[in-house]
PDB file of C-alpha atoms in Angstrom:
ATOM      1  CA  MET A 735     -31.215  -6.682  46.944  1.00 53.00           C
ATOM      2  CA  LYS A 736     -30.585  -5.873  50.723  1.00 52.00           C
ATOM      3  CA  LYS A 737     -34.385  -6.665  51.656  1.00 54.00           C
ATOM      4  CA  HIS A 738     -34.314  -9.889  49.447  1.00 56.00           C
ATOM      5  CA  LEU A 739     -31.204 -11.043  51.593  1.00 53.00           C
ATOM      6  CA  LEU A 740     -32.914 -10.033  54.773  1.00 55.00           C
ATOM      7  CA  THR A 741     -35.926 -12.061  53.958  1.00 53.00           C
ATOM      8  CA  ILE A 742     -33.866 -15.129  53.208  1.00 53.00           C
ATOM      9  CA  THR A 743     -31.917 -14.569  56.389  1.00 57.00           C
ATOM     10  CA  ALA A 744     -35.273 -14.282  58.352  1.00 56.00           C
ATOM     11  CA  ALA A 745     -36.674 -17.512  56.510  1.00 55.00           C
ATOM     12  CA  SER A 746     -33.332 -19.272  57.556  1.00 55.00           C
ATOM     13  CA  ILE A 747     -33.521 -18.457  61.230  1.00 55.00           C
ATOM     14  CA  LEU A 748     -37.195 -19.456  61.413  1.00 52.00           C
ATOM     15  CA  MET A 749     -36.474 -22.764  59.739  1.00 54.00           C
ATOM     16  CA  ALA A 750     -33.575 -23.514  61.905  1.00 52.00           C
ATOM     17  CA  PHE A 751     -36.029 -23.108  64.999  1.00 49.00           C
ATOM     18  CA  GLY A 752     -38.355 -25.568  63.353  1.00 45.00           C
ATOM     19  CA  VAL A 753     -41.375 -23.298  63.372  1.00 47.00           C
ATOM     20  CA  GLN A 754     -44.444 -25.209  62.990  1.00 50.00           C
ATOM     21  CA  ALA A 755     -47.921 -23.978  61.396  1.00 53.00           C
ATOM     22  CA  LYS A 756     -49.302 -23.022  64.675  1.00 90.00           C
ATOM     23  CA  THR A 757     -46.209 -21.117  65.778  1.00 97.00           C
ATOM     24  CA  LEU A 758     -46.468 -17.339  65.169  1.00 98.00           C
ATOM     25  CA  THR A 759     -43.215 -15.475  64.851  1.00 98.00           C
ATOM     26  CA  LEU A 760     -42.698 -12.198  66.468  1.00 98.00           C
ATOM     27  CA  GLY A 761     -39.789  -9.924  65.692  1.00 98.00           C
ATOM     28  CA  HIS A 762     -38.701  -6.676  67.344  1.00 97.00           C
ATOM     29  CA  ALA A 763     -35.429  -4.455  67.593  1.00 92.00           C
ATOM     30  CA  MET A 764     -35.540  -3.933  71.418  1.00 90.00           C
ATOM     31  CA  SER A 765     -33.226  -5.445  73.985  1.00 89.00           C
ATOM     32  CA  LEU A 766     -34.307  -8.317  76.305  1.00 93.00           C
ATOM     33  CA  GLU A 767     -34.490  -5.850  79.129  1.00 88.00           C
ATOM     34  CA  SER A 768     -36.942  -3.577  77.507  1.00 91.00           C
ATOM     35  CA  ALA A 769     -40.587  -3.239  78.874  1.00 93.00           C
ATOM     36  CA  ALA A 770     -41.815  -3.968  75.208  1.00 95.00           C
ATOM     37  CA  HIS A 771     -39.938  -7.466  75.256  1.00 97.00           C
ATOM     38  CA  GLN A 772     -41.257  -8.344  78.701  1.00 97.00           C
ATOM     39  CA  GLY A 773     -44.782  -7.457  77.503  1.00 98.00           C
ATOM     40  CA  MET A 774     -44.324  -9.608  74.594  1.00 98.00           C
ATOM     41  CA  VAL A 775     -43.246 -12.571  76.719  1.00 98.00           C
ATOM     42  CA  ILE A 776     -46.377 -12.079  78.807  1.00 98.00           C
ATOM     43  CA  MET A 777     -48.614 -12.250  75.666  1.00 98.00           C
ATOM     44  CA  ALA A 778     -46.913 -15.257  74.426  1.00 98.00           C
ATOM     45  CA  ASP A 779     -47.508 -17.005  77.797  1.00 98.00           C
ATOM     46  CA  LYS A 780     -51.093 -16.043  77.663  1.00 98.00           C
ATOM     47  CA  VAL A 781     -51.494 -17.358  74.015  1.00 98.00           C
ATOM     48  CA  LYS A 782     -49.817 -20.857  75.051  1.00 97.00           C
ATOM     49  CA  GLU A 783     -52.094 -20.837  78.108  1.00 97.00           C
ATOM     50  CA  LYS A 784     -55.295 -19.835  76.657  1.00 97.00           C
ATOM     51  CA  SER A 785     -54.844 -22.288  73.634  1.00 97.00           C
ATOM     52  CA  ASN A 786     -53.565 -25.326  75.751  1.00 96.00           C
ATOM     53  CA  GLY A 787     -50.409 -25.100  73.773  1.00 96.00           C
ATOM     54  CA  ASP A 788     -52.077 -25.340  70.174  1.00 97.00           C
ATOM     55  CA  LEU A 789     -50.786 -21.848  69.405  1.00 98.00           C
ATOM     56  CA  THR A 790     -47.635 -20.312  70.487  1.00 98.00           C
ATOM     57  CA  ILE A 791     -45.407 -17.243  69.626  1.00 98.00           C
ATOM     58  CA  LYS A 792     -41.668 -17.375  69.153  1.00 98.00           C
ATOM     59  CA  ILE A 793     -39.982 -14.112  69.836  1.00 98.00           C
ATOM     60  CA  PHE A 794     -36.942 -12.793  68.021  1.00 98.00           C
ATOM     61  CA  PRO A 795     -35.525  -9.815  69.898  1.00 97.00           C
ATOM     62  CA  ASN A 796     -32.506  -7.502  69.148  1.00 94.00           C
ATOM     63  CA  GLY A 797     -33.240  -6.970  65.367  1.00 94.00           C
ATOM     64  CA  GLN A 798     -32.517 -10.641  64.592  1.00 96.00           C
ATOM     65  CA  LEU A 799     -34.801 -10.416  61.662  1.00 97.00           C
ATOM     66  CA  GLY A 800     -33.849  -6.908  60.696  1.00 95.00           C
ATOM     67  CA  SER A 801     -34.637  -3.638  61.371  1.00 91.00           C
ATOM     68  CA  GLU A 802     -37.901  -2.187  62.621  1.00 92.00           C
ATOM     69  CA  ARG A 803     -38.768  -1.180  58.831  1.00 93.00           C
ATOM     70  CA  ASP A 804     -37.442  -4.495  57.506  1.00 95.00           C
ATOM     71  CA  GLN A 805     -39.435  -6.275  59.768  1.00 97.00           C
ATOM     72  CA  ALA A 806     -42.634  -4.533  59.206  1.00 97.00           C
ATOM     73  CA  GLU A 807     -42.054  -4.740  55.311  1.00 97.00           C
ATOM     74  CA  GLN A 808     -41.674  -8.613  55.956  1.00 98.00           C
ATOM     75  CA  VAL A 809     -44.967  -8.644  58.085  1.00 98.00           C
ATOM     76  CA  VAL A 810     -46.789  -6.779  55.084  1.00 97.00           C
ATOM     77  CA  THR A 811     -45.486  -9.422  52.626  1.00 97.00           C
ATOM     78  CA  GLY A 812     -45.962 -12.396  55.106  1.00 97.00           C
ATOM     79  CA  ALA A 813     -42.376 -13.484  55.409  1.00 97.00           C
ATOM     80  CA  ILE A 814     -42.791 -13.035  59.228  1.00 98.00           C
ATOM     81  CA  ASP A 815     -46.048 -13.128  61.159  1.00 98.00           C
ATOM     82  CA  MET A 816     -45.966 -10.514  63.730  1.00 98.00           C
ATOM     83  CA  ALA A 817     -43.541  -7.581  64.517  1.00 98.00           C
ATOM     84  CA  LYS A 818     -43.316  -4.686  67.255  1.00 98.00           C
ATOM     85  CA  ILE A 819     -42.745  -1.415  65.546  1.00 95.00           C
ATOM     86  CA  ASN A 820     -42.418   2.262  66.496  1.00 89.00           C
ATOM     87  CA  GLY A 821     -45.853   4.004  66.384  1.00 88.00           C
ATOM     88  CA  GLY A 822     -44.406   6.501  64.286  1.00 84.00           C
ATOM     89  CA  LEU A 823     -42.850   4.352  61.680  1.00 88.00           C
ATOM     90  CA  ALA A 824     -46.397   2.515  61.433  1.00 93.00           C
ATOM     91  CA  GLU A 825     -47.706   5.650  59.399  1.00 91.00           C
ATOM     92  CA  SER A 826     -45.246   4.909  56.431  1.00 91.00           C
ATOM     93  CA  PHE A 827     -47.779   1.677  55.890  1.00 95.00           C
ATOM     94  CA  GLU A 828     -51.045   3.263  56.784  1.00 96.00           C
ATOM     95  CA  PRO A 829     -51.313   6.978  57.035  1.00 94.00           C
ATOM     96  CA  THR A 830     -53.947   6.944  59.858  1.00 96.00           C
ATOM     97  CA  PHE A 831     -51.232   6.101  62.442  1.00 95.00           C
ATOM     98  CA  LYS A 832     -49.844   9.407  61.718  1.00 93.00           C
ATOM     99  CA  VAL A 833     -52.090  10.816  64.345  1.00 95.00           C
ATOM    100  CA  ASN A 834     -50.192   9.154  67.185  1.00 92.00           C
ATOM    101  CA  ALA A 835     -46.856  10.711  65.817  1.00 89.00           C
ATOM    102  CA  LEU A 836     -48.353  14.353  66.019  1.00 95.00           C
ATOM    103  CA  PRO A 837     -46.459  16.188  68.450  1.00 96.00           C
ATOM    104  CA  PHE A 838     -47.957  17.467  71.753  1.00 96.00           C
ATOM    105  CA  LEU A 839     -51.343  15.720  70.778  1.00 95.00           C
ATOM    106  CA  PHE A 840     -51.745  13.836  74.104  1.00 95.00           C
ATOM    107  CA  ARG A 841     -52.075  16.184  77.128  1.00 93.00           C
ATOM    108  CA  ASP A 842     -50.231  13.650  79.324  1.00 94.00           C
ATOM    109  CA  VAL A 843     -49.505  10.192  79.892  1.00 95.00           C
ATOM    110  CA  PRO A 844     -52.925   9.203  81.449  1.00 97.00           C
ATOM    111  CA  HIS A 845     -54.623  10.684  78.512  1.00 97.00           C
ATOM    112  CA  MET A 846     -52.379   8.552  76.205  1.00 97.00           C
ATOM    113  CA  ARG A 847     -53.430   5.352  78.058  1.00 97.00           C
ATOM    114  CA  THR A 848     -57.160   6.318  78.136  1.00 98.00           C
ATOM    115  CA  PHE A 849     -56.681   6.114  74.124  1.00 98.00           C
ATOM    116  CA  MET A 850     -54.740   3.063  74.043  1.00 97.00           C
ATOM    117  CA  ARG A 851     -57.623   1.441  75.865  1.00 97.00           C
ATOM    118  CA  SER A 852     -60.253   3.035  73.831  1.00 97.00           C
ATOM    119  CA  GLU A 853     -62.603   2.066  71.030  1.00 97.00           C
ATOM    120  CA  ALA A 854     -60.839   4.630  68.936  1.00 97.00           C
ATOM    121  CA  ALA A 855     -57.628   2.901  69.430  1.00 98.00           C
ATOM    122  CA  GLN A 856     -59.357  -0.341  68.392  1.00 97.00           C
ATOM    123  CA  GLU A 857     -60.620   1.355  65.248  1.00 98.00           C
ATOM    124  CA  MET A 858     -57.136   2.652  64.496  1.00 98.00           C
ATOM    125  CA  LEU A 859     -55.798  -0.786  64.729  1.00 98.00           C
ATOM    126  CA  LEU A 860     -57.761  -2.147  61.839  1.00 97.00           C
ATOM    127  CA  SER A 861     -57.475   0.972  59.621  1.00 97.00           C
ATOM    128  CA  SER A 862     -54.817  -0.957  57.882  1.00 97.00           C
ATOM    129  CA  GLU A 863     -57.059  -3.680  56.588  1.00 97.00           C
ATOM    130  CA  GLY A 864     -56.291  -4.579  52.867  1.00 97.00           C
ATOM    131  CA  LYS A 865     -52.644  -3.192  53.260  1.00 97.00           C
ATOM    132  CA  GLY A 866     -51.034  -6.550  54.207  1.00 98.00           C
ATOM    133  CA  PHE A 867     -51.200  -6.135  58.095  1.00 98.00           C
ATOM    134  CA  ILE A 868     -53.525  -5.045  61.054  1.00 98.00           C
ATOM    135  CA  GLY A 869     -52.717  -3.971  64.588  1.00 98.00           C
ATOM    136  CA  LEU A 870     -53.244  -6.234  67.724  1.00 98.00           C
ATOM    137  CA  THR A 871     -52.278  -3.844  70.420  1.00 98.00           C
ATOM    138  CA  PHE A 872     -50.527  -0.643  71.159  1.00 98.00           C
ATOM    139  CA  TYR A 873     -47.624  -0.945  73.810  1.00 98.00           C
ATOM    140  CA  ASP A 874     -46.699   2.040  76.101  1.00 96.00           C
ATOM    141  CA  SER A 875     -43.393   3.659  74.868  1.00 93.00           C
ATOM    142  CA  GLY A 876     -43.305   6.446  77.129  1.00 93.00           C
ATOM    143  CA  THR A 877     -42.508  10.095  76.281  1.00 96.00           C
ATOM    144  CA  ARG A 878     -39.938  11.224  73.683  1.00 95.00           C
ATOM    145  CA  SER A 879     -37.483  13.865  74.214  1.00 98.00           C
ATOM    146  CA  PHE A 880     -34.151  15.096  72.647  1.00 98.00           C
ATOM    147  CA  TYR A 881     -30.865  14.007  73.741  1.00 98.00           C
ATOM    148  CA  ALA A 882     -27.473  14.914  72.651  1.00 98.00           C
ATOM    149  CA  LYS A 883     -24.015  15.874  73.751  1.00 96.00           C
ATOM    150  CA  LYS A 884     -25.303  19.235  74.735  1.00 97.00           C
ATOM    151  CA  ALA A 885     -28.680  20.342  76.216  1.00 98.00           C
ATOM    152  CA  ILE A 886     -31.698  21.215  74.206  1.00 98.00           C
ATOM    153  CA  ASN A 887     -33.247  24.139  76.039  1.00 97.00           C
ATOM    154  CA  SER A 888     -35.231  25.584  73.235  1.00 97.00           C
ATOM    155  CA  PRO A 889     -35.781  25.141  69.529  1.00 98.00           C
ATOM    156  CA  ALA A 890     -32.909  27.493  68.852  1.00 97.00           C
ATOM    157  CA  ASP A 891     -30.445  24.974  70.286  1.00 98.00           C
ATOM    158  CA  LEU A 892     -31.567  22.364  67.679  1.00 98.00           C
ATOM    159  CA  ALA A 893     -30.526  24.871  64.850  1.00 97.00           C
ATOM    160  CA  GLY A 894     -28.516  22.974  62.180  1.00 94.00           C
ATOM    161  CA  MET A 895     -28.346  19.677  64.341  1.00 98.00           C
ATOM    162  CA  LYS A 896     -28.588  16.441  62.597  1.00 98.00           C
ATOM    163  CA  VAL A 897     -31.118  14.632  64.569  1.00 98.00           C
ATOM    164  CA  ARG A 898     -32.057  10.971  64.387  1.00 97.00           C
ATOM    165  CA  VAL A 899     -35.505   9.955  63.767  1.00 93.00           C
ATOM    166  CA  PRO A 900     -37.340   6.758  62.857  1.00 84.00           C
ATOM    167  CA  GLY A 901     -38.565   6.427  59.147  1.00 78.00           C
ATOM    168  CA  SER A 902     -41.583   8.548  59.862  1.00 82.00           C
ATOM    169  CA  PRO A 903     -42.479  11.604  57.779  1.00 88.00           C
ATOM    170  CA  THR A 904     -44.311  13.093  60.645  1.00 91.00           C
ATOM    171  CA  MET A 905     -41.338  12.909  62.933  1.00 89.00           C
ATOM    172  CA  MET A 906     -38.994  14.321  60.182  1.00 94.00           C
ATOM    173  CA  GLU A 907     -41.488  17.225  59.677  1.00 96.00           C
ATOM    174  CA  MET A 908     -41.281  17.959  63.568  1.00 96.00           C
ATOM    175  CA  VAL A 909     -37.638  17.855  63.624  1.00 97.00           C
ATOM    176  CA  ASN A 910     -37.262  20.267  60.692  1.00 96.00           C
ATOM    177  CA  LEU A 911     -39.775  22.737  62.029  1.00 97.00           C
ATOM    178  CA  LEU A 912     -37.968  22.820  65.305  1.00 97.00           C
ATOM    179  CA  GLY A 913     -34.747  23.798  63.214  1.00 96.00           C
ATOM    180  CA  GLY A 914     -33.163  20.591  63.309  1.00 98.00           C
ATOM    181  CA  LYS A 915     -32.010  18.421  60.173  1.00 98.00           C
ATOM    182  CA  ALA A 916     -34.089  15.281  60.346  1.00 97.00           C
ATOM    183  CA  THR A 917     -31.931  12.250  59.931  1.00 97.00           C
ATOM    184  CA  PRO A 918     -33.366   8.896  59.345  1.00 94.00           C
ATOM    185  CA  VAL A 919     -31.190   6.201  60.910  1.00 94.00           C
ATOM    186  CA  PRO A 920     -32.279   2.529  61.989  1.00 90.00           C
ATOM    187  CA  PHE A 921     -32.655   1.970  65.737  1.00 88.00           C
ATOM    188  CA  ASN A 922     -29.947  -0.350  66.290  1.00 88.00           C
ATOM    189  CA  GLU A 923     -27.389   1.944  64.513  1.00 95.00           C
ATOM    190  CA  VAL A 924     -28.090   4.936  66.632  1.00 96.00           C
ATOM    191  CA  TYR A 925     -25.275   4.412  69.057  1.00 97.00           C
ATOM    192  CA  THR A 926     -22.576   4.226  66.295  1.00 97.00           C
ATOM    193  CA  ALA A 927     -24.110   7.231  64.481  1.00 97.00           C
ATOM    194  CA  LEU A 928     -23.748   9.470  67.617  1.00 97.00           C
ATOM    195  CA  GLN A 929     -20.348   8.020  68.577  1.00 97.00           C
ATOM    196  CA  GLN A 930     -18.988   8.690  65.085  1.00 97.00           C
ATOM    197  CA  GLY A 931     -20.741  12.125  64.659  1.00 97.00           C
ATOM    198  CA  VAL A 932     -23.079  10.975  61.820  1.00 97.00           C
ATOM    199  CA  ILE A 933     -25.757  12.466  63.712  1.00 98.00           C
ATOM    200  CA  ASP A 934     -25.456  15.170  66.476  1.00 98.00           C
ATOM    201  CA  GLY A 935     -28.549  14.028  68.652  1.00 98.00           C
ATOM    202  CA  ALA A 936     -31.468  11.826  68.671  1.00 98.00           C
ATOM    203  CA  GLU A 937     -35.051  11.664  70.347  1.00 96.00           C
ATOM    204  CA  ASN A 938     -36.642   8.906  72.316  1.00 94.00           C
ATOM    205  CA  ASN A 939     -37.742   7.802  75.696  1.00 93.00           C
ATOM    206  CA  ILE A 940     -35.488   7.308  78.632  1.00 95.00           C
ATOM    207  CA  SER A 941     -35.530   3.647  78.700  1.00 91.00           C
ATOM    208  CA  SER A 942     -33.970   3.567  74.874  1.00 91.00           C
ATOM    209  CA  LEU A 943     -31.274   6.132  75.869  1.00 96.00           C
ATOM    210  CA  VAL A 944     -30.284   3.759  78.693  1.00 95.00           C
ATOM    211  CA  GLU A 945     -30.851   0.503  77.496  1.00 89.00           C
ATOM    212  CA  MET A 946     -29.189   0.922  74.107  1.00 91.00           C
ATOM    213  CA  LYS A 947     -26.494   2.398  75.764  1.00 95.00           C
ATOM    214  CA  HIS A 948     -26.975   5.934  74.081  1.00 97.00           C
ATOM    215  CA  SER A 949     -26.144   7.505  77.429  1.00 97.00           C
ATOM    216  CA  GLU A 950     -22.708   6.449  76.865  1.00 97.00           C
ATOM    217  CA  VAL A 951     -22.238   9.086  74.015  1.00 97.00           C
ATOM    218  CA  ALA A 952     -25.095  11.484  74.657  1.00 97.00           C
ATOM    219  CA  LYS A 953     -25.128  12.862  78.206  1.00 98.00           C
ATOM    220  CA  PHE A 954     -27.905  15.575  78.027  1.00 98.00           C
ATOM    221  CA  TYR A 955     -31.472  14.397  77.748  1.00 98.00           C
ATOM    222  CA  SER A 956     -33.856  17.467  77.521  1.00 98.00           C
ATOM    223  CA  MET A 957     -37.358  16.694  78.748  1.00 97.00           C
ATOM    224  CA  ASP A 958     -39.473  18.600  76.259  1.00 97.00           C
ATOM    225  CA  GLN A 959     -41.603  15.517  75.979  1.00 96.00           C
ATOM    226  CA  HIS A 960     -42.648  16.285  72.537  1.00 96.00           C
ATOM    227  CA  MET A 961     -44.304  13.145  71.786  1.00 94.00           C
ATOM    228  CA  MET A 962     -46.105  10.093  73.201  1.00 95.00           C
ATOM    229  CA  THR A 963     -46.268   7.762  70.491  1.00 92.00           C
ATOM    230  CA  PRO A 964     -47.440   4.154  71.457  1.00 95.00           C
ATOM    231  CA  ASP A 965     -45.397   1.401  69.915  1.00 96.00           C
ATOM    232  CA  VAL A 966     -47.533  -1.212  67.924  1.00 98.00           C
ATOM    233  CA  ILE A 967     -47.696  -4.984  67.458  1.00 98.00           C
ATOM    234  CA  ILE A 968     -48.841  -5.768  63.872  1.00 98.00           C
ATOM    235  CA  ILE A 969     -49.446  -9.123  62.381  1.00 98.00           C
ATOM    236  CA  SER A 970     -49.697 -10.078  58.698  1.00 98.00           C
ATOM    237  CA  GLU A 971     -53.281 -10.230  57.232  1.00 98.00           C
ATOM    238  CA  TYR A 972     -52.261 -13.511  55.604  1.00 96.00           C
ATOM    239  CA  LYS A 973     -51.435 -15.179  58.984  1.00 97.00           C
ATOM    240  CA  TRP A 974     -54.462 -13.448  60.678  1.00 98.00           C
ATOM    241  CA  GLY A 975     -56.645 -14.803  58.069  1.00 97.00           C
ATOM    242  CA  SER A 976     -55.218 -18.319  58.445  1.00 96.00           C
ATOM    243  CA  LEU A 977     -56.229 -18.390  62.150  1.00 97.00           C
ATOM    244  CA  THR A 978     -59.617 -19.845  63.279  1.00 97.00           C
ATOM    245  CA  ALA A 979     -61.953 -17.507  64.829  1.00 98.00           C
ATOM    246  CA  GLU A 980     -61.063 -18.756  68.314  1.00 98.00           C
ATOM    247  CA  GLU A 981     -57.399 -18.358  67.823  1.00 98.00           C
ATOM    248  CA  GLN A 982     -57.830 -14.811  66.593  1.00 98.00           C
ATOM    249  CA  LYS A 983     -59.987 -14.120  69.889  1.00 98.00           C
ATOM    250  CA  ILE A 984     -57.278 -15.791  72.059  1.00 98.00           C
ATOM    251  CA  LEU A 985     -54.456 -13.453  70.320  1.00 98.00           C
ATOM    252  CA  LYS A 986     -56.541 -10.278  70.696  1.00 98.00           C
ATOM    253  CA  GLU A 987     -57.281 -11.205  74.611  1.00 98.00           C
ATOM    254  CA  ALA A 988     -53.761 -11.852  75.341  1.00 98.00           C
ATOM    255  CA  ALA A 989     -52.611  -8.957  73.460  1.00 98.00           C
ATOM    256  CA  ALA A 990     -55.014  -6.669  75.441  1.00 97.00           C
ATOM    257  CA  GLU A 991     -54.036  -8.308  78.630  1.00 98.00           C
ATOM    258  CA  SER A 992     -50.447  -7.923  77.989  1.00 98.00           C
ATOM    259  CA  LEU A 993     -50.690  -4.262  77.521  1.00 98.00           C
ATOM    260  CA  GLU A 994     -51.977  -3.806  81.024  1.00 97.00           C
ATOM    261  CA  GLU A 995     -48.914  -5.812  82.371  1.00 98.00           C
ATOM    262  CA  GLN A 996     -46.489  -4.077  80.341  1.00 98.00           C
ATOM    263  CA  ILE A 997     -47.733  -0.426  81.385  1.00 98.00           C
ATOM    264  CA  LYS A 998     -46.758  -1.564  84.896  1.00 97.00           C
ATOM    265  CA  ILE A 999     -43.325  -2.827  83.795  1.00 96.00           C
ATOM    266  CA  TRP A1000     -43.022   0.287  81.931  1.00 95.00           C
ATOM    267  CA  ASP A1001     -43.210   2.444  84.696  1.00 95.00           C
ATOM    268  CA  ALA A1002     -41.088   0.721  86.891  1.00 95.00           C
ATOM    269  CA  THR A1003     -38.309   0.176  84.214  1.00 91.00           C
ATOM    270  CA  ASP A1004     -38.302   3.903  83.133  1.00 92.00           C
ATOM    271  CA  ASP A1005     -37.939   4.953  86.666  1.00 94.00           C
ATOM    272  CA  MET A1006     -35.064   2.457  87.114  1.00 95.00           C
ATOM    273  CA  ASN A1007     -33.549   3.593  83.782  1.00 94.00           C
ATOM    274  CA  LYS A1008     -33.663   7.498  84.777  1.00 97.00           C
ATOM    275  CA  GLU A1009     -31.794   6.597  88.053  1.00 97.00           C
ATOM    276  CA  LYS A1010     -29.415   4.399  86.264  1.00 97.00           C
ATOM    277  CA  GLY A1011     -28.829   7.191  83.567  1.00 97.00           C
ATOM    278  CA  MET A1012     -28.233   9.707  86.364  1.00 98.00           C
ATOM    279  CA  LYS A1013     -25.441   7.640  87.884  1.00 97.00           C
ATOM    280  CA  GLU A1014     -23.736   7.139  84.473  1.00 96.00           C
ATOM    281  CA  GLY A1015     -23.561  10.764  84.238  1.00 98.00           C
ATOM    282  CA  VAL A1016     -26.669  11.814  82.248  1.00 98.00           C
ATOM    283  CA  THR A1017     -27.963  15.388  83.079  1.00 98.00           C
ATOM    284  CA  PHE A1018     -32.042  15.541  82.865  1.00 98.00           C
ATOM    285  CA  VAL A1019     -32.911  18.904  81.667  1.00 97.00           C
ATOM    286  CA  GLU A1020     -36.155  20.571  82.488  1.00 97.00           C
ATOM    287  CA  VAL A1021     -37.349  22.698  79.758  1.00 97.00           C
ATOM    288  CA  ASP A1022     -40.121  25.216  78.997  1.00 97.00           C
ATOM    289  CA  LYS A1023     -42.399  23.308  76.528  1.00 96.00           C
ATOM    290  CA  ALA A1024     -44.252  26.152  75.210  1.00 96.00           C
ATOM    291  CA  PRO A1025     -41.758  27.244  72.599  1.00 97.00           C
ATOM    292  CA  PHE A1026     -41.434  23.538  71.195  1.00 97.00           C
ATOM    293  CA  ARG A1027     -45.426  23.497  71.103  1.00 96.00           C
ATOM    294  CA  ALA A1028     -45.709  26.697  69.251  1.00 97.00           C
ATOM    295  CA  ALA A1029     -43.167  25.644  66.815  1.00 97.00           C
ATOM    296  CA  VAL A1030     -45.023  22.553  65.832  1.00 97.00           C
ATOM    297  CA  LYS A1031     -48.488  23.621  66.197  1.00 95.00           C
ATOM    298  CA  PRO A1032     -48.952  23.941  62.408  1.00 96.00           C
ATOM    299  CA  MET A1033     -48.655  20.177  62.143  1.00 96.00           C
ATOM    300  CA  ILE A1034     -51.884  19.535  64.141  1.00 93.00           C
ATOM    301  CA  ASP A1035     -53.767  22.505  62.400  1.00 96.00           C
ATOM    302  CA  GLU A1036     -52.945  20.969  59.053  1.00 96.00           C
ATOM    303  CA  ALA A1037     -53.688  17.247  60.137  1.00 96.00           C
ATOM    304  CA  LYS A1038     -57.202  18.593  61.357  1.00 96.00           C
ATOM    305  CA  LYS A1039     -58.026  19.229  57.677  1.00 97.00           C
ATOM    306  CA  ASP A1040     -57.204  15.780  56.529  1.00 97.00           C
ATOM    307  CA  PRO A1041     -60.897  13.897  56.349  1.00 96.00           C
ATOM    308  CA  LYS A1042     -59.057  10.795  57.265  1.00 94.00           C
ATOM    309  CA  LEU A1043     -57.161  11.859  60.361  1.00 96.00           C
ATOM    310  CA  ALA A1044     -59.474  14.691  61.708  1.00 97.00           C
ATOM    311  CA  PRO A1045     -62.081  12.011  63.318  1.00 97.00           C
ATOM    312  CA  PHE A1046     -59.476  10.377  65.176  1.00 97.00           C
ATOM    313  CA  ILE A1047     -57.815  13.791  66.400  1.00 97.00           C
ATOM    314  CA  GLU A1048     -61.217  14.686  67.600  1.00 97.00           C
ATOM    315  CA  LYS A1049     -61.917  11.573  69.434  1.00 97.00           C
ATOM    316  CA  ILE A1050     -58.474  11.808  71.154  1.00 97.00           C
ATOM    317  CA  GLU A1051     -58.976  15.489  72.133  1.00 95.00           C
ATOM    318  CA  ALA A1052     -62.214  14.558  73.468  1.00 97.00           C
ATOM    319  CA  LEU A1053     -61.072  11.783  75.811  1.00 96.00           C
TER     320      LEU A1053
END
């Protein structure tokens, strides 16, 4: 019933904006200040320019069209055209995306960005064909670490803690292996959940901590950097199929070009947000990553046994 109402609400919003056949709707749950939103604005500008105004993108930020999961489901059903979702959440719709959510798979940020620009990334973006959506591009979402009202110096500090995760089975498994209690909560409800004690902590990048004001209720950010999971912009297969070959080319080109700009914005924004967080009283804790890496190593070992995941893991490790 809730999903039905969300779909009706989304449709009502789109009708109110007078969306035309050549206008693509793009929803996301981030703030206007986020690097992701700014990247999507650049993509929309490039699409309009390349198509001489014949193809445009209307962006709906701040969860106007529902939570990330709600929006992903609406893309799959064709209720909305596009959405930017967490890379970990994407595995709920296509298991191949689980690879990107594996903890400590990427050696460092340059390694992750090399993958995002690679042929392997393009192959992964198309792996969901036949399931209602495909990926257009990955977006940088930095490194993910734990934050709470106390420092997380080792896995032992997570024992018994209710830690918010997106709706990602892989991320839930990771938190549970580290000794915490994985607790799925929609991104736009994390602040209240932290404030009211529904959860004891969360994990995300620095910019999400600060931009979503989680830093007001969680003053310790422990930099274990357990994941580097790129966000992904997805498009409904129905909508993709309705575009001409030229329009598809324009959209793919604009998405790829916007990634390069989004990376630059990400770096500047993340540095700014870390400084802002420090001024707001957040303590950034350097931790020994080895115990965290050792605790979750079985996840990568197990994933390598999966014939669908193993080739991607091999390609990423070889980059």
